[in-house]
Short mmCIF file of C-alpha atoms and ligand atoms in Angstrom, two decimals:
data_model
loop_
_atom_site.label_atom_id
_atom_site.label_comp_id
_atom_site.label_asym_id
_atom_site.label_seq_id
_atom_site.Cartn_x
_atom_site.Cartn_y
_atom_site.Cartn_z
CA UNK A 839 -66.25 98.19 15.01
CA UNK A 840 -62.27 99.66 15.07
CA UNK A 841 -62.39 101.92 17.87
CA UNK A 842 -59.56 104.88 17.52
CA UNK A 843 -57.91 102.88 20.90
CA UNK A 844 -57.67 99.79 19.48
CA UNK A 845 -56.39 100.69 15.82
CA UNK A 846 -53.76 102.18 18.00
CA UNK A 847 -53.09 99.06 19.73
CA UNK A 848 -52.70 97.59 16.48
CA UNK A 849 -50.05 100.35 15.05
CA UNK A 850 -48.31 100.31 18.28
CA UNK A 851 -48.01 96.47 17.63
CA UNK A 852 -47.04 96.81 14.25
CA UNK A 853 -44.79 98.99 15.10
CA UNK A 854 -42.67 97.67 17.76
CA UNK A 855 -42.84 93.97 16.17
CA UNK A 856 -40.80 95.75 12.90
CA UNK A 857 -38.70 97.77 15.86
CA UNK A 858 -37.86 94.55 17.21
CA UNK A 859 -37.26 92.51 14.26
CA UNK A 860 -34.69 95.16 12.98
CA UNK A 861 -32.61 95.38 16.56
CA UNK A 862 -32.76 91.46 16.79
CA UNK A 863 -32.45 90.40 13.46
CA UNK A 864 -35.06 87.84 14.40
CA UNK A 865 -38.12 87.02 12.29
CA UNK A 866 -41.32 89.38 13.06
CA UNK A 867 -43.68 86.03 13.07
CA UNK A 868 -44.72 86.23 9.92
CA UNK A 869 -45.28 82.60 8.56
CA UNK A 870 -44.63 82.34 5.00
CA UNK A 871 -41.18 82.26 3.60
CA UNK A 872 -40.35 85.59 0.96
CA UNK A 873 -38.02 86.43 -1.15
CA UNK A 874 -36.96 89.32 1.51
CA UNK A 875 -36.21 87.39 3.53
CA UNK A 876 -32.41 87.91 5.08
CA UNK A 877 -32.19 90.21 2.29
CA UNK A 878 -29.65 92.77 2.76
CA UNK A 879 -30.96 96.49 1.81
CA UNK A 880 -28.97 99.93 2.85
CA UNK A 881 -30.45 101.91 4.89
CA UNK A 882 -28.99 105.87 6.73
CA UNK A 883 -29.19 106.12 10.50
CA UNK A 884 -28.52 109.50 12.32
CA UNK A 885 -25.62 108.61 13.98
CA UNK A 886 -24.30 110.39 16.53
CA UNK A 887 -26.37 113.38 16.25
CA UNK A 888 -23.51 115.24 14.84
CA UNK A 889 -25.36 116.50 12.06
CA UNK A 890 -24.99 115.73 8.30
CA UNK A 891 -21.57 114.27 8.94
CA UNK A 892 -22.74 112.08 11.51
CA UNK A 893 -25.22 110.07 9.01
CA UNK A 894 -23.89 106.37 8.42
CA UNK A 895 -25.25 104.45 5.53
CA UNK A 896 -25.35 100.63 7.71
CA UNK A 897 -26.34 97.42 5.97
CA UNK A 898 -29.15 95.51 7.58
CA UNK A 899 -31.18 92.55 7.02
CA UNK A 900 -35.00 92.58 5.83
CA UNK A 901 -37.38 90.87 7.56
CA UNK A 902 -40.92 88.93 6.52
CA UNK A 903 -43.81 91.49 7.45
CA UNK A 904 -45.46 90.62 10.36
CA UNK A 905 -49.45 90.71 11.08
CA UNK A 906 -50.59 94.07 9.96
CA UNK A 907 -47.24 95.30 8.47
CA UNK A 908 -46.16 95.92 4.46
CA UNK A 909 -42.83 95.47 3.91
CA UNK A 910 -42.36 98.46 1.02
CA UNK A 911 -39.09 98.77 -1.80
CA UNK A 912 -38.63 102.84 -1.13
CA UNK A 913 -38.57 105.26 -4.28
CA UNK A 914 -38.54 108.27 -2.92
CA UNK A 915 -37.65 110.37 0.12
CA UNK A 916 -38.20 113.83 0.82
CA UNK A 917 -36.37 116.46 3.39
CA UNK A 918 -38.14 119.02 5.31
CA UNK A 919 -36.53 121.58 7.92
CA UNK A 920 -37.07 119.30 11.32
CA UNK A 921 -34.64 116.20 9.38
CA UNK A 922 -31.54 118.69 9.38
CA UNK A 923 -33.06 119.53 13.78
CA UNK A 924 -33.48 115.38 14.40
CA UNK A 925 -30.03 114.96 12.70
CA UNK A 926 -28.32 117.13 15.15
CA UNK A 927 -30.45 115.92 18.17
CA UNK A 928 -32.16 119.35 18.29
CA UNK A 929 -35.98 118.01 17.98
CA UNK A 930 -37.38 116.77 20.79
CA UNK A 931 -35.63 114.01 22.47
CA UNK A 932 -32.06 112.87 20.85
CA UNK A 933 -32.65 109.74 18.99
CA UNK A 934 -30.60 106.71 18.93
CA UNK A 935 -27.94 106.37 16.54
CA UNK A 936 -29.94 103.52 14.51
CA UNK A 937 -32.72 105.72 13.68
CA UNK A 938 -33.14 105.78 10.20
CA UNK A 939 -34.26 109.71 9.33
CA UNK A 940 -36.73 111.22 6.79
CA UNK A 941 -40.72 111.13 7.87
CA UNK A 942 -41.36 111.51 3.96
CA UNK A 943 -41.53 109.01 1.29
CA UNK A 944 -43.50 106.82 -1.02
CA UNK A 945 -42.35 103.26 -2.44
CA UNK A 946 -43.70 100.10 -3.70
CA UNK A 947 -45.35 97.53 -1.17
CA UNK A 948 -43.12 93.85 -1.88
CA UNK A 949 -44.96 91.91 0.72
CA UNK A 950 -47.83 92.01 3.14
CA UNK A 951 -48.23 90.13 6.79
CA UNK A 952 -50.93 88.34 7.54
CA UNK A 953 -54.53 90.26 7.91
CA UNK A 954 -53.63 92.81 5.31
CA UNK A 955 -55.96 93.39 2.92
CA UNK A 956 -55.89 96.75 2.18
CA UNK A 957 -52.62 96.62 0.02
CA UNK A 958 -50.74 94.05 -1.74
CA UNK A 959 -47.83 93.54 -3.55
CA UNK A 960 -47.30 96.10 -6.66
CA UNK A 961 -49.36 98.96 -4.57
CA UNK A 962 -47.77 102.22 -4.87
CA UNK A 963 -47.95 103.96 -1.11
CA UNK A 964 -47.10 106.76 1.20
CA UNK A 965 -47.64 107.43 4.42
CA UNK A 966 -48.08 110.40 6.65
CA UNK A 967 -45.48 110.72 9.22
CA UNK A 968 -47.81 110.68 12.11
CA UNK A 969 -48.75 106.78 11.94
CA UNK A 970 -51.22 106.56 14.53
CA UNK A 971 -52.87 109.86 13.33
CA UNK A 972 -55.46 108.60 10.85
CA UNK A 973 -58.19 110.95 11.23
CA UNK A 974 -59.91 113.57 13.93
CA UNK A 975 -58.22 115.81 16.20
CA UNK A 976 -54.92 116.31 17.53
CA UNK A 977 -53.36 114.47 19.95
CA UNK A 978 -50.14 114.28 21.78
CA UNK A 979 -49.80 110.86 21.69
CA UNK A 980 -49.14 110.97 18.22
CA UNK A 981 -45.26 111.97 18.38
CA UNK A 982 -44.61 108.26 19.61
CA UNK A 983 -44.74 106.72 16.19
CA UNK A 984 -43.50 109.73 13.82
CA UNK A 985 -41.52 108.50 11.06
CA UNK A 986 -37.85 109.83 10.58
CA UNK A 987 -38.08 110.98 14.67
CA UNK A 988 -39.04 108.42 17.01
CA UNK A 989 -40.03 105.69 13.92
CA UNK A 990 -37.63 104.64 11.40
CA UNK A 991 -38.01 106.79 8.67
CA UNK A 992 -37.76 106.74 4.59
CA UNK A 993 -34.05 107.26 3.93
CA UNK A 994 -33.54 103.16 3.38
CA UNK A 995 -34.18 101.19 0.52
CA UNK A 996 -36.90 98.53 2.43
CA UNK A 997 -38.96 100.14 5.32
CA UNK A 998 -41.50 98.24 7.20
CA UNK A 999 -45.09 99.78 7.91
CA UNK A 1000 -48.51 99.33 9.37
CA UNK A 1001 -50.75 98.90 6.69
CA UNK A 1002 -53.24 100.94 7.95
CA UNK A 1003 -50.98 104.13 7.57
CA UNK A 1004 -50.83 103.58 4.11
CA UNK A 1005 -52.38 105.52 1.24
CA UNK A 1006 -52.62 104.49 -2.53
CA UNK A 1007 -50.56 106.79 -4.64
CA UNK A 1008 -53.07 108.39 -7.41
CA UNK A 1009 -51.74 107.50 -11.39
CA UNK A 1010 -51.43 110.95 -11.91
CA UNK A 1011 -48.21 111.51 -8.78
CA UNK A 1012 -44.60 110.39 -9.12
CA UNK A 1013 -43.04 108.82 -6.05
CA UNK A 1014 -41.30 111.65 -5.94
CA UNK A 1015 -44.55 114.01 -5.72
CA UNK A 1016 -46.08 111.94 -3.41
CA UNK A 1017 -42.75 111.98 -1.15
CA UNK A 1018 -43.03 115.98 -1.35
CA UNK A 1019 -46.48 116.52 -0.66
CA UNK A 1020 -45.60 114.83 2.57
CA UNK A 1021 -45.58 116.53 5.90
CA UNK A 1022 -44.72 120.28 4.03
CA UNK A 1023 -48.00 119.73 1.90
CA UNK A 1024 -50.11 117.85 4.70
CA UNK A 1025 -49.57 121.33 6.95
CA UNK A 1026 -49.81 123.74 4.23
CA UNK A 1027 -53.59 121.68 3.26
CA UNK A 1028 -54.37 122.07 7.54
CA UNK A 1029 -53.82 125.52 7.41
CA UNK A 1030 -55.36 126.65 3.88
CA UNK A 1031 -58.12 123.95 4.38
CA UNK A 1032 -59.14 123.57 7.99
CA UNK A 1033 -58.20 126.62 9.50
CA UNK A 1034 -58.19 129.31 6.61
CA UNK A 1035 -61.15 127.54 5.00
CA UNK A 1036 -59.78 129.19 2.01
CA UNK A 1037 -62.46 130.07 -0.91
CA UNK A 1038 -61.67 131.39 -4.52
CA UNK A 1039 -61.15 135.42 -3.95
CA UNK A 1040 -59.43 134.79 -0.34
CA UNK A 1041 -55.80 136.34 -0.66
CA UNK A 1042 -53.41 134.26 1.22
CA UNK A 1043 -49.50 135.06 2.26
CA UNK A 1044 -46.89 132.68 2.88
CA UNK A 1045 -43.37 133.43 3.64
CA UNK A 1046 -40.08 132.12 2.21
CA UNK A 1047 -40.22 130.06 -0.94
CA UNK A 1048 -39.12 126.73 1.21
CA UNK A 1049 -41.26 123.01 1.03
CA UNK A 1050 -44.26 124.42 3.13
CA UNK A 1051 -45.07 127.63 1.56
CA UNK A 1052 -44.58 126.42 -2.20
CA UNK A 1053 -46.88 123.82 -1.72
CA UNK A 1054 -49.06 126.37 -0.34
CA UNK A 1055 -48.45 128.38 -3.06
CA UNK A 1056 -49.69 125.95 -5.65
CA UNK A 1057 -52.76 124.59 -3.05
CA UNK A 1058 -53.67 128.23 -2.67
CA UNK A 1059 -53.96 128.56 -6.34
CA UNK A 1060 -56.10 125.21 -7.05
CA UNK A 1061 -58.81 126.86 -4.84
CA UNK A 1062 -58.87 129.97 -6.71
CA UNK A 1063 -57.44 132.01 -3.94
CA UNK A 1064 -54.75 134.80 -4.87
CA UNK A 1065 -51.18 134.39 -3.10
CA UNK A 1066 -48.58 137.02 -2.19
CA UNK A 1067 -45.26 135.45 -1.48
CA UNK A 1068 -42.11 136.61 0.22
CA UNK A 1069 -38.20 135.45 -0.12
CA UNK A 1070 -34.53 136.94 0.15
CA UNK A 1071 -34.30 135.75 -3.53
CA UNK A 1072 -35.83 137.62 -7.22
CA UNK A 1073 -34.71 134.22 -8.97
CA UNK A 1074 -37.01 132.35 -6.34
CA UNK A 1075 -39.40 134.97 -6.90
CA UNK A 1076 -39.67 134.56 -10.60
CA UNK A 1077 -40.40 131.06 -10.23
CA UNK A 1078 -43.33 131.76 -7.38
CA UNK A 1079 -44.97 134.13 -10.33
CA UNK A 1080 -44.49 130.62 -13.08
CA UNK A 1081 -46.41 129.00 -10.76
CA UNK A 1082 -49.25 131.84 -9.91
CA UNK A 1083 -48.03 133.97 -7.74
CA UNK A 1084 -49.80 137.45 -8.08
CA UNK A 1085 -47.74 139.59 -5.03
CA UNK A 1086 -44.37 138.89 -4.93
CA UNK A 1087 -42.06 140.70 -2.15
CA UNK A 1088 -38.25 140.38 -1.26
CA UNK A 1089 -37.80 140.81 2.20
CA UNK A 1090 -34.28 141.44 2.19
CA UNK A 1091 -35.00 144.29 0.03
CA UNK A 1092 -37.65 145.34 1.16
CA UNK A 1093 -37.84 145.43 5.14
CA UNK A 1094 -40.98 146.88 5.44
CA UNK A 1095 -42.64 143.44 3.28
CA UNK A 1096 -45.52 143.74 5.45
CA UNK A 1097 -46.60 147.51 4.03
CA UNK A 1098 -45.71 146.53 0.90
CA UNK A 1099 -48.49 143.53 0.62
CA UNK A 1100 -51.10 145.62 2.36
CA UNK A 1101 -50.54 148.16 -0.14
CA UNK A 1102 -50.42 145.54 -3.00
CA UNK A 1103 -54.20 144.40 -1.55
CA UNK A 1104 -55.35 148.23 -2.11
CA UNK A 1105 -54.57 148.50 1.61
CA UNK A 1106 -57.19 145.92 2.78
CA UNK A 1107 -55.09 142.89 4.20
CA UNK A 1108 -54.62 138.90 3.23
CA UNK A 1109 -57.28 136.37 4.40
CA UNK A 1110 -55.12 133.75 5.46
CA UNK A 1111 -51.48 133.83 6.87
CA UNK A 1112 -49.16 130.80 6.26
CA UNK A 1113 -46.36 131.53 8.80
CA UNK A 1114 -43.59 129.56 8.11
CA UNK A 1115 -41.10 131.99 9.97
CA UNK A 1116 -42.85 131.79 13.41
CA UNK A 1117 -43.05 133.85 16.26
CA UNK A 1118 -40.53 136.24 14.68
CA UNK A 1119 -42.60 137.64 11.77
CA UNK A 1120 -45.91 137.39 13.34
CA UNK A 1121 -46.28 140.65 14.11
CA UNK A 1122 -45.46 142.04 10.83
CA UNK A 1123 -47.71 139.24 9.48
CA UNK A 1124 -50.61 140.62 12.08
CA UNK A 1125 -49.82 143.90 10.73
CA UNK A 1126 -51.26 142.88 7.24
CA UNK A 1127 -53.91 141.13 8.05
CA UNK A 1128 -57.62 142.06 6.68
CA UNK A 1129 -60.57 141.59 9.23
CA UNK A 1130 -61.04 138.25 10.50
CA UNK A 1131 -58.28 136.64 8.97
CA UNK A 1132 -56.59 133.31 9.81
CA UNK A 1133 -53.19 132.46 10.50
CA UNK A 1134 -51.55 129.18 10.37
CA UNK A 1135 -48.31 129.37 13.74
CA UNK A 1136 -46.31 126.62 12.02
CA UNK A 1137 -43.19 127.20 11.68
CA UNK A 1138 -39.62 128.48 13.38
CA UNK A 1139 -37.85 129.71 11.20
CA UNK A 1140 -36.68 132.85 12.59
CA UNK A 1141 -36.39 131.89 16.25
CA UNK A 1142 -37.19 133.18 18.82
CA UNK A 1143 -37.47 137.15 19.29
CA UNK A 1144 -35.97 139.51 21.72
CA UNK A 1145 -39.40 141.28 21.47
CA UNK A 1146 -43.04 139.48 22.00
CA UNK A 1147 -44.95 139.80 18.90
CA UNK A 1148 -47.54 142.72 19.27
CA UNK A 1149 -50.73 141.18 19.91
CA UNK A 1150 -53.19 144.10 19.73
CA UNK A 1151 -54.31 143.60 15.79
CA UNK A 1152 -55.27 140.53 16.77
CA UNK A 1153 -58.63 141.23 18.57
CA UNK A 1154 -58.92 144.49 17.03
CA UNK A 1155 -59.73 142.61 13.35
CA UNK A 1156 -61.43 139.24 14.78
CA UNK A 1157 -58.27 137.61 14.08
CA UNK A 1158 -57.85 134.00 14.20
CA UNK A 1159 -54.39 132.15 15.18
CA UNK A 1160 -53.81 128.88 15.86
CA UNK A 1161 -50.98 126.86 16.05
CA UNK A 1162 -50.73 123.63 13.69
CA UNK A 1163 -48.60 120.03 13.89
CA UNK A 1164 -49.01 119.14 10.52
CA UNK A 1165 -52.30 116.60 10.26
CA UNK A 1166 -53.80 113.23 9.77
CA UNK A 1167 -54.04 110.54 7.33
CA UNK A 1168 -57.36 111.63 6.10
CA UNK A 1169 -55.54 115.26 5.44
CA UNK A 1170 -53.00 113.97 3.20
CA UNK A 1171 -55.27 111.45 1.06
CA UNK A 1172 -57.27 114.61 0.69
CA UNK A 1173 -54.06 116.43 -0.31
CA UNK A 1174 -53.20 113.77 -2.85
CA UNK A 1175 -56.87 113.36 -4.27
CA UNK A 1176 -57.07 117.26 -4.78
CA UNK A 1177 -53.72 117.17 -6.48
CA UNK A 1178 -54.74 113.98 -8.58
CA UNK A 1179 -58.04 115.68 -9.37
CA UNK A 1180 -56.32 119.38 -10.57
CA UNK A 1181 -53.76 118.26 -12.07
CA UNK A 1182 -50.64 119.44 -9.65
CA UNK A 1183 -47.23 118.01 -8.95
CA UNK A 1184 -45.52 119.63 -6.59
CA UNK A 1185 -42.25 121.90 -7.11
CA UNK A 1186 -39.62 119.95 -6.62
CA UNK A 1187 -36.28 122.01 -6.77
CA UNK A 1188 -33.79 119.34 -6.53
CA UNK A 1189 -33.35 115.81 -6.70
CA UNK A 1190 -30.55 113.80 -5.83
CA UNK A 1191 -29.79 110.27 -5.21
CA UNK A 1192 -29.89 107.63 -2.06
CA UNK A 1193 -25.72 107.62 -2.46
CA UNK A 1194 -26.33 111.61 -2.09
CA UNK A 1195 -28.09 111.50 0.45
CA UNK A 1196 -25.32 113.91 3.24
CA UNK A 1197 -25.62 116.60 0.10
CA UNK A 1198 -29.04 116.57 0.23
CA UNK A 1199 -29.10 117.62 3.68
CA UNK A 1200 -26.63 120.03 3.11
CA UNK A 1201 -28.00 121.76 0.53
CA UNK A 1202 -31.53 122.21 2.30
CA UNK A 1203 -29.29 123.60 5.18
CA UNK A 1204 -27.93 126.08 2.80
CA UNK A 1205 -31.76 127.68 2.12
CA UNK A 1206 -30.62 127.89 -1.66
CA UNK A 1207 -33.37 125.75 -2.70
CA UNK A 1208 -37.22 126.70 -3.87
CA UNK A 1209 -39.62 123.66 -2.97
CA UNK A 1210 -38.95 120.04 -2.06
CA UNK A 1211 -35.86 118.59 -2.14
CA UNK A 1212 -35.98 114.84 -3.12
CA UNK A 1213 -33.92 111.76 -2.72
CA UNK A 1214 -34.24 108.98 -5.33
CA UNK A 1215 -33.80 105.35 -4.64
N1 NAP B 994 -45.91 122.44 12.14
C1 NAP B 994 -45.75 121.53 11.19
O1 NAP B 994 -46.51 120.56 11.10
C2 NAP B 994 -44.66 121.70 10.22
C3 NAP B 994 -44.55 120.87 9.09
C4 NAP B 994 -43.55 121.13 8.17
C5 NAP B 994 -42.69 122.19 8.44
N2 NAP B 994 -42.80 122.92 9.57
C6 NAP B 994 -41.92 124.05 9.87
O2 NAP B 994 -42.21 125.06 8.91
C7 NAP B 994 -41.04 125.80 8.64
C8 NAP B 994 -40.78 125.74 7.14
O3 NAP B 994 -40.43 124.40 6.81
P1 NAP B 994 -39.88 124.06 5.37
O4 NAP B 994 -39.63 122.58 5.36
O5 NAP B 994 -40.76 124.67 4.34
O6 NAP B 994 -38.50 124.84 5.40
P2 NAP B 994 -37.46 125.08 4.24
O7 NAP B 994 -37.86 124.35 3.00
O8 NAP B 994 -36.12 124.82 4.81
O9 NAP B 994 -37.66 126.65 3.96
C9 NAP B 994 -36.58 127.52 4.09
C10 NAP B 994 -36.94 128.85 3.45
O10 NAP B 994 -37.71 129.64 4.34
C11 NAP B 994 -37.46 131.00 4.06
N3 NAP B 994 -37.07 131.73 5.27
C12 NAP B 994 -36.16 131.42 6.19
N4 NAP B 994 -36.07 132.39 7.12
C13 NAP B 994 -36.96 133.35 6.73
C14 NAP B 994 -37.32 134.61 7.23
N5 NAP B 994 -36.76 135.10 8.36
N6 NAP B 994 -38.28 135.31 6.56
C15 NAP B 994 -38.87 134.82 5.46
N7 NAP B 994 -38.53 133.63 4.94
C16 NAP B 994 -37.60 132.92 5.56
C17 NAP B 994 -36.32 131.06 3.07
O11 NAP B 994 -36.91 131.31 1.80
P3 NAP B 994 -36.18 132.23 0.71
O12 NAP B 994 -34.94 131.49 0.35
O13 NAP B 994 -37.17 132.32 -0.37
O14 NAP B 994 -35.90 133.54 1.36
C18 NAP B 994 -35.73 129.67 3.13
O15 NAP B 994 -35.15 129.27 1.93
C19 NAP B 994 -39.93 125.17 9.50
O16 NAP B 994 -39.82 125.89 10.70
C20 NAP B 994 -40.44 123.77 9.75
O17 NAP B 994 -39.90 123.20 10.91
C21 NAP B 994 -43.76 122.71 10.44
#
């Protein structure tokens, strides 16, 4: 039997033969001759942390996949906030300048290493970002193989995987959906799923109309659940209503967003809170809360306040809050089978390709986008 231990043993190996074989430029000990083999492929590293700027597209040579690994032709990549923090060296510790960013993507597996017999070549795949997170609880440990942070990420044309991490794209997802539904749609299915335990009739709020809360948007929807959305924007608005939306607030507009969707929920609250903006809006969140509701902490938008957010509401209406760091393997082949099964493909706002890949960033850094932002290649 695979205890949880030793499949990490086994990722951890995977992981730091394909480490090594990159650095070296040795073989990773797989024995049969490929095709990829010594093939050059393009690949972005962060740099020196400068930022967008600092990104350098390097040329490197592939490897054969060794026991356990995939070696995978990428398709798609997908930015979320934390790529624009890593890029600067402002999440977590600073990474070294080979690091190749972007924990979201989806490709096609080229070759397998020996003992894999869970994909072959032709397989379309993704991975969650957490590698060694394949299913149960939260741990720690997890952040030492997270792809695009202290793994080498998506934004490459080859990447080189455990096969274990993998999961089989459904017919019915692009690359590119599968790339979005990523870590954004992974944490928007933890919160709506596992800690809202949403039901059809549940109203649910999410703020902004960024990767996370779209996705939970359009997740919210497939369960039958009614969403009220907030964002600085009527144009990003209008879309939120084309894909369900039934409250719709601007907060720049409208300071006092949190009155405005307790009175659009005849005054008795939302069920579920998914709060992008942090620590910053949770007390206006609290403040529109119906008894016993649930609130996803997942995000940082807005920094951190002068003020402490006002706790009181949250005892007073049986108020769950818990904090959330994204979720397993098991979370997002859920994700992806739900999608498959209802028919969804995420919004995707923007595409651009792997030669675009410094305007990508910028543009998510200038919040003008609704949705995932993708990179083809
Ligand atoms: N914990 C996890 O596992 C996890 C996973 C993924 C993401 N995250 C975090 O979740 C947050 C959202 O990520 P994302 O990738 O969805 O970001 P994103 O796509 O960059 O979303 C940005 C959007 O958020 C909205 N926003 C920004 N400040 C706001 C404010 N003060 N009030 C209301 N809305 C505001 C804006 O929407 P409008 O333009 O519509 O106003 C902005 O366009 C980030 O902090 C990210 O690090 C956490």
């Amino acid at each position: 039997m695979t205890t949880k231990s030793n499949r990490r043993d086994t990722i951890a190996a995977a992981l730091s033969l394909a480490a090594a074989s990159i650095a070296s430029g040795t073989a990773t000990g797989g024995t049969h001759s490929s095709e990829w083999q010594g093939k050059t492929y393009r690949r972005f590293e962060v740099g020196d942390l400068s930022g967008t700027g600092g990104l350098q597209l390097q040329q490197r040579s592939a490897q054969e996949p060794g026991p356990g690994q995939a070696l995978i032709a990428v398709r798609a990549a997908a930015l979320n906030y934390r790529d624009l923090m890593i890029a600067q060296g402002r999440y977590g510790q600073p990474q070294p300048p080979t690091r190749v960013p972007l924990g979201d993507g989806a490709g096609e597996v080229v070759a397998v290493g020996p003992g894999v017999t869970d994909v072959a070549p032709g397989d379309r795949v993704t991975a969650p970002h957490f590698l060694e997170w394949l299913d149960g609880d939260y741990d720690p440990a997890i952040f030492g193989a997270d792809l695009g942070n202290t793994a080498d990420g998506w934004l490459t044309e080859l990447i080189t995987l455990p096969a274990q991490s993998l999961i089989t794209i459904p017919d019915s997802l692009s690359f590119a959906d599968a790339a979005a539904l990523g870590a954004a749609g992974i944490t928007a299915w933890t919160v709506l799923q596992n800690v809202g335990q949403v039901k059809a009739g549940d109203t649910v709020l999410t703020l902004g109309t960024g990767g996370v809360s779209m996705l939970a948007l359009q997740i919210a929807k497939m369960n039958g659940a009614k969403v009220a959305i907030t964002s600085s924007s009527d144009d990003k608005l209008a879309v939120a209503r084309e894909l369900g939306a039934d409250i719709t607030v601007n907060y720049r507009k409208t300071p006092e967003w949190a009155d405005a969707v307790r009175a659009a929920t005849d005054g008795r609250g939302v069920d579920i809170v998914v709060e992008t903006v942090g620590v910053a809006t949770l007390s206006d969140s609290l403040s529109c809360c119906a008894p016993n509701a649930r609130i996803g902490l997942l995000g940082s938008l807005g920094g951190q306040p002068d003020e402490p957010p006002n706790l009181m509401s949250l005892f007073l209406g049986n108020i769950t809050l818990k904090g959330i760091t994204s979720g397993s393997r098991r979370m997002f082949a859920d994700l992806l089978r739900a999608c498959d099964a209802n028919g969804i493909q995420p919004k995707i706002g923007r595409s651009f390709s792997f030669d675009e890949a410094r305007q990508a960033y910028e543009y998510l850094a200038s919040a003008r986008h609704i949705g995932k932002i993708i990179i083809n290649i």
